[in-house]
Short mmCIF file of C-alpha atoms in Angstrom, two decimals:
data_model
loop_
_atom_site.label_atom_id
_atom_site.label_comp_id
_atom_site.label_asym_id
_atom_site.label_seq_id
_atom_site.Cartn_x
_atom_site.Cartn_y
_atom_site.Cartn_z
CA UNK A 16 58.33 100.59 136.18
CA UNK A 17 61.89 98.78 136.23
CA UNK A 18 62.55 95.57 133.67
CA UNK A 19 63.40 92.27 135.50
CA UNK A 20 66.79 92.63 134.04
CA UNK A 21 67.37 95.77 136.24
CA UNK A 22 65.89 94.36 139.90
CA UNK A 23 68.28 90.86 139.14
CA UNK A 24 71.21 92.13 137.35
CA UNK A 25 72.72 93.98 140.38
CA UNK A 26 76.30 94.17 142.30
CA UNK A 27 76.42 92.23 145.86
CA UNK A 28 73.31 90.17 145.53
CA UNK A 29 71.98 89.46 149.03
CA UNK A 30 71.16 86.15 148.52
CA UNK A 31 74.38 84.54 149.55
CA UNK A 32 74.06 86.36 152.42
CA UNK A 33 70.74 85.74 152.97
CA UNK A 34 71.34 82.17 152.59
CA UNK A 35 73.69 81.72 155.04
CA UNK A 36 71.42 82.92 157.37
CA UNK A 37 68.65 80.59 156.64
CA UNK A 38 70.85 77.76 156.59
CA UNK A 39 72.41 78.31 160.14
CA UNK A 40 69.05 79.91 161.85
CA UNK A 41 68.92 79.88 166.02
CA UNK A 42 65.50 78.33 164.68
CA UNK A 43 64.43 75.59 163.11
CA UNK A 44 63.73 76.98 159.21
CA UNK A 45 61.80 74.85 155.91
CA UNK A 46 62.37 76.74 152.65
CA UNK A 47 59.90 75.69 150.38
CA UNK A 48 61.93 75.92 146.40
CA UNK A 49 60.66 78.96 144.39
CA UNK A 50 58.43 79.12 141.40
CA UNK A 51 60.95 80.64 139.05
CA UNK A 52 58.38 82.66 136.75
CA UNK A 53 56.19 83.32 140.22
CA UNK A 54 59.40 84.88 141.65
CA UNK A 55 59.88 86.83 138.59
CA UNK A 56 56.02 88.02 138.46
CA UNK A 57 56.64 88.89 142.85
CA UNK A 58 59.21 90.76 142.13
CA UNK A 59 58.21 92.74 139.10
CA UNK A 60 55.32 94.02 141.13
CA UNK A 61 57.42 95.17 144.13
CA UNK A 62 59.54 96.75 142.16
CA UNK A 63 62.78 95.67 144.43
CA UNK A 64 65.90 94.56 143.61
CA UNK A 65 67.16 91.14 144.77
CA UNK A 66 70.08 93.46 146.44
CA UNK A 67 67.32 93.47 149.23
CA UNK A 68 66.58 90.70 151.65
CA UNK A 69 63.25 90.96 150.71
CA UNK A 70 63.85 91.21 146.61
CA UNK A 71 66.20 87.73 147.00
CA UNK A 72 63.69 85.74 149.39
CA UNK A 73 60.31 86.44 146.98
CA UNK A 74 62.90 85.64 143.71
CA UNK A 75 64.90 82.69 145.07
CA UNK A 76 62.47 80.69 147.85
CA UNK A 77 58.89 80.00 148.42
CA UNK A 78 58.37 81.16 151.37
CA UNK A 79 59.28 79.85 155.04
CA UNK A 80 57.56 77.87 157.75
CA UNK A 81 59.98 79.78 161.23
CA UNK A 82 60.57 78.30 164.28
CA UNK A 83 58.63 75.02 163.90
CA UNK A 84 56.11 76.83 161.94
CA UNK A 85 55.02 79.50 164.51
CA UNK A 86 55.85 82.09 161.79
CA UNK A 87 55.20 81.79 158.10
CA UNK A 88 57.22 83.98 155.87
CA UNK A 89 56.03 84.52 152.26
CA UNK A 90 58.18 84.14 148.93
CA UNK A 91 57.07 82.52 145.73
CA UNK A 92 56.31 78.67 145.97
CA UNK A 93 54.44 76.83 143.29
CA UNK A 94 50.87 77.06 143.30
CA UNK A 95 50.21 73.04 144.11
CA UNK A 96 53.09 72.68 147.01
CA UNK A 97 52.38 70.39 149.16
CA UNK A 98 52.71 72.46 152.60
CA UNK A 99 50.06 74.66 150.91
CA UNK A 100 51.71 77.63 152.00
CA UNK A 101 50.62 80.65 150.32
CA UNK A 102 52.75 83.09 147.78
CA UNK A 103 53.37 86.85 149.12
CA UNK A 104 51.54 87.74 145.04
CA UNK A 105 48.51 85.87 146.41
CA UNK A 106 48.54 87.12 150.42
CA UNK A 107 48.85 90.67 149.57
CA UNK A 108 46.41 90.37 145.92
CA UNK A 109 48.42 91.19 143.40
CA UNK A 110 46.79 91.45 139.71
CA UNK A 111 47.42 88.47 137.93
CA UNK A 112 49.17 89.93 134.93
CA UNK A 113 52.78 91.35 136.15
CA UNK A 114 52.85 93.76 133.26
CA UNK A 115 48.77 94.93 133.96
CA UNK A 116 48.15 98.16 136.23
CA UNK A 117 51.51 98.68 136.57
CA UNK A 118 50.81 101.59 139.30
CA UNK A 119 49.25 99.10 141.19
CA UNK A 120 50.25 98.87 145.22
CA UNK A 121 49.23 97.29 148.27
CA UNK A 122 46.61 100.04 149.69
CA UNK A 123 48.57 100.04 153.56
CA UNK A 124 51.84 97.96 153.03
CA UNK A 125 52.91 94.78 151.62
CA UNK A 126 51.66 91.60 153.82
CA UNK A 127 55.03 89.53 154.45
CA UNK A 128 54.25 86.90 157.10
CA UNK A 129 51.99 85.85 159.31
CA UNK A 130 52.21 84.09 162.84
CA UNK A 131 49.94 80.67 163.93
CA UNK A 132 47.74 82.57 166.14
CA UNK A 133 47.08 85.52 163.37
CA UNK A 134 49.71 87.54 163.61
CA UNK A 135 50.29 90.00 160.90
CA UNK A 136 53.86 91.38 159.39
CA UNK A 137 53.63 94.49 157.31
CA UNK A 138 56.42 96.03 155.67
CA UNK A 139 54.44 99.64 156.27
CA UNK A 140 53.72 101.68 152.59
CA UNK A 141 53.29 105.14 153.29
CA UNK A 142 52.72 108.29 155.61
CA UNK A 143 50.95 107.22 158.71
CA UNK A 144 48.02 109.64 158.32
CA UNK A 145 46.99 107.92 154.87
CA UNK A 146 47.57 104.34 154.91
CA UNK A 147 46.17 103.96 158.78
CA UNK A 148 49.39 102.04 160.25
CA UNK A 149 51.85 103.27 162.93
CA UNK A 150 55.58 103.71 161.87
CA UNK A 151 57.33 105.27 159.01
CA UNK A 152 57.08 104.22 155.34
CA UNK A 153 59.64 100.90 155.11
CA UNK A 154 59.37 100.26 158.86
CA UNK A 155 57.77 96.70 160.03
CA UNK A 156 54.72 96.90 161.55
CA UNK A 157 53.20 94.33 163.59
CA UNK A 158 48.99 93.20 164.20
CA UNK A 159 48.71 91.42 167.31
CA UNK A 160 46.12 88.96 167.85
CA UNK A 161 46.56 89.16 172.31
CA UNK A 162 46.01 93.77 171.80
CA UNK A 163 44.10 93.38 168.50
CA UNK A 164 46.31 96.46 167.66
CA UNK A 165 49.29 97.71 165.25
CA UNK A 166 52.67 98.53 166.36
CA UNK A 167 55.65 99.90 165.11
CA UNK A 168 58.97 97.32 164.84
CA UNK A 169 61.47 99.67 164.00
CA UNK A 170 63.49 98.35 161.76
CA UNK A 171 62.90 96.88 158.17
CA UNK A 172 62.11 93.96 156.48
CA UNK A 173 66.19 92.82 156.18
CA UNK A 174 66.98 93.72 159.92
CA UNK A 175 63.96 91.78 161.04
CA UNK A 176 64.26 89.03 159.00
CA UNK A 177 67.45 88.56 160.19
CA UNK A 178 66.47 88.92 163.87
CA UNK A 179 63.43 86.63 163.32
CA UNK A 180 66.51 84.26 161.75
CA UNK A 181 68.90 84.85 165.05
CA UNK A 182 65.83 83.63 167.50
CA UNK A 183 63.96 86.60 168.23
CA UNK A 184 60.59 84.75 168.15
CA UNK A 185 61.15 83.90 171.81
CA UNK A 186 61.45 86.80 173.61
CA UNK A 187 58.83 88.63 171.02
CA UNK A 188 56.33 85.67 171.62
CA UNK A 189 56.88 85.14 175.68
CA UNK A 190 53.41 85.15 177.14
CA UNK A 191 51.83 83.82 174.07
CA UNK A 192 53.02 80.03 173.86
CA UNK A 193 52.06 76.94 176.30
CA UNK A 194 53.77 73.72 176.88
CA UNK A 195 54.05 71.25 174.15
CA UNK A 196 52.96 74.16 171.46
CA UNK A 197 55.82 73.05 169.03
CA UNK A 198 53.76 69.81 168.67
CA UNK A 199 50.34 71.63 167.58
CA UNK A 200 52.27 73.88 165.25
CA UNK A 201 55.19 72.18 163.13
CA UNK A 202 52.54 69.96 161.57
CA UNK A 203 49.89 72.58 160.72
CA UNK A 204 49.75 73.42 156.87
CA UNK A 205 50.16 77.36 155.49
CA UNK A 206 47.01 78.30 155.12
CA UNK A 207 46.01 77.05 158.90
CA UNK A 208 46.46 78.82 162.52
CA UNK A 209 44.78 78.17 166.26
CA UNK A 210 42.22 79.75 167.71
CA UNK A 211 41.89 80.20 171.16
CA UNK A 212 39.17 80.05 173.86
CA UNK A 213 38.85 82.06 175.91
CA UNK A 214 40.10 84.28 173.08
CA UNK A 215 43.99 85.77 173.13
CA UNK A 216 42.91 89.05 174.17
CA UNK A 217 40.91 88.36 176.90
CA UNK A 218 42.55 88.40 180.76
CA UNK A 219 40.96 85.10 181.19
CA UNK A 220 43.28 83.56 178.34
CA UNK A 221 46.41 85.10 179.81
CA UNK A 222 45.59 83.24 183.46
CA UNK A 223 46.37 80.06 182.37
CA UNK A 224 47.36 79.89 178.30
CA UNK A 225 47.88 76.36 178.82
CA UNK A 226 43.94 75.74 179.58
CA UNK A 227 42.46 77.54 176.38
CA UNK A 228 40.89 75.27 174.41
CA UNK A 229 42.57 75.32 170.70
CA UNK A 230 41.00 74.20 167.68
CA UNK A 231 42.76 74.41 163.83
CA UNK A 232 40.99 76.82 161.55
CA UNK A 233 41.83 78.31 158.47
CA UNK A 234 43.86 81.75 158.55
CA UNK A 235 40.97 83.14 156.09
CA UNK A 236 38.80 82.68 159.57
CA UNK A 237 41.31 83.51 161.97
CA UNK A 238 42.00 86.83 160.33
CA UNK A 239 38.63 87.26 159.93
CA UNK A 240 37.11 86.87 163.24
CA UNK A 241 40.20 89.29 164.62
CA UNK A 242 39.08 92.00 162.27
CA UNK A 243 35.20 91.39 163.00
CA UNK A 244 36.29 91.64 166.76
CA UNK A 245 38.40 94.57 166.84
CA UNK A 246 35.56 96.79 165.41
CA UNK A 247 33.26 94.97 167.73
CA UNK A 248 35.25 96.15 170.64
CA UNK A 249 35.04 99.67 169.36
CA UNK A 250 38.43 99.23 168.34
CA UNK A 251 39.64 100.93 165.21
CA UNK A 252 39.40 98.83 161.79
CA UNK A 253 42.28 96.86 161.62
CA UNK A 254 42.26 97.12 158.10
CA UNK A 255 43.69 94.50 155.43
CA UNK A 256 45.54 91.40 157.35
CA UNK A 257 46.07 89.43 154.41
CA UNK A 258 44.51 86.66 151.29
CA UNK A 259 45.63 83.10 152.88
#
């Protein structure tokens, strides 16, 4: 297991480039500030330098409400902020103690973000044929509410974040949003998402999107009920979708 020193004492940082990006997003962005010793903790347990996008956004931010909110990225806010977004350490479990079970991993991959209708980002964590997920170890991997299904991104966590960043919510949500959505969402909290009747995977949703009844529930009950109704569908298990 690396020290702290050697994941943040690195050449060519990438949060100056990383920042950039944030700052002039094809989307609207809110970076919540970091929890310094959180960051440190996050980042000690991933065992990534902050030479990665991902390493930089869990030390230096707290996480990121995307594109009005549609899409929550997680970093390391303070435990009390006010948007009550949760940290990527609490999302994806991690033992309290940073120095505790230090062979300690997420069992599939590493939950990074999740969308307002229950959307799940994974950055996938091993060979297919053990952890249950599609793609290669490193690739993005994607649970969508409307298939109840995983699927493969190709690309990592810096390319997408950086195509999430240059507006690529749009085309990748087309089908899935209604008029006047960017009202509902921007003022929902971090630990909140819709739910939608007739449910997103039904056809009867998908005939008129702008008709379903939406109500605000927590994402503890969102990802809940899509894991309860994929393996009442005869689906396979989804498997973990995230602590929010």
């Amino acid at each position: 297991m690396r020290e702290l020193s050697e994941l943040i004492e690195v050449e060519d940082p990438a949060w100056p480039v990383l920042g950039e990006k944030l700052r002039a997003a094809a989307v609207s962005v809110e970076v919540l500030d970091a929890d310094a010793a959180r960051g440190a903790a996050a980042l000690l347990r991933t065992q990534v330098t902050v030479r990665s996008f991902l390493g930089a956004f869990v030390l230096h931010s707290g996480g990121a409400f995307v594109d009005d909110g549609w899409l929550r990225v997680y970093g390391s806010p303070a435990a009390d902020n006010d948007r009550r977004l949760p940290s990527l350490a609490q999302v994806n479990g991690f033992p309290a103690d940073a120095a505790a079970d230090p062979g300690w991993r997420p069992e599939a991959g590493l939950v990074v973000a999740h969308d307002v209708l229950g959307g799940v980002f994974v950055l996938q964590g091993g060979p297919g044929d053990r952890v249950g997920l599609p793609g290669q170890p490193g690739e993005m991997v994607y649970f969508a509410p409307d298939s109840l299904s995983w699927e493969a991104l190709g690309a990592g966590y810096g390319a997408w974040l950086s195509w999430v960043l240059s507006g690529g919510t749009e085309e990748f949500y087309e089908g899935l949003r209604w008029p006047g959505w960017q009202d509902e969402v921007r003022r929902l909290d971090g630990d909140r998402g819709l739910t939608l009747y007739p449910p997103l995977w039904s056809a009867e949703a998908h005939q008129d999107l702008a008709a379903t009844s939406r109500r605000v529930v927590t994402m503890t009950e969102l990802l809940d009920f899509a894991r309860e109704t994929s393996v009442g569908l005869d689906e396979s298990d989804p498997g973990f979708l995230g602590n929010v």
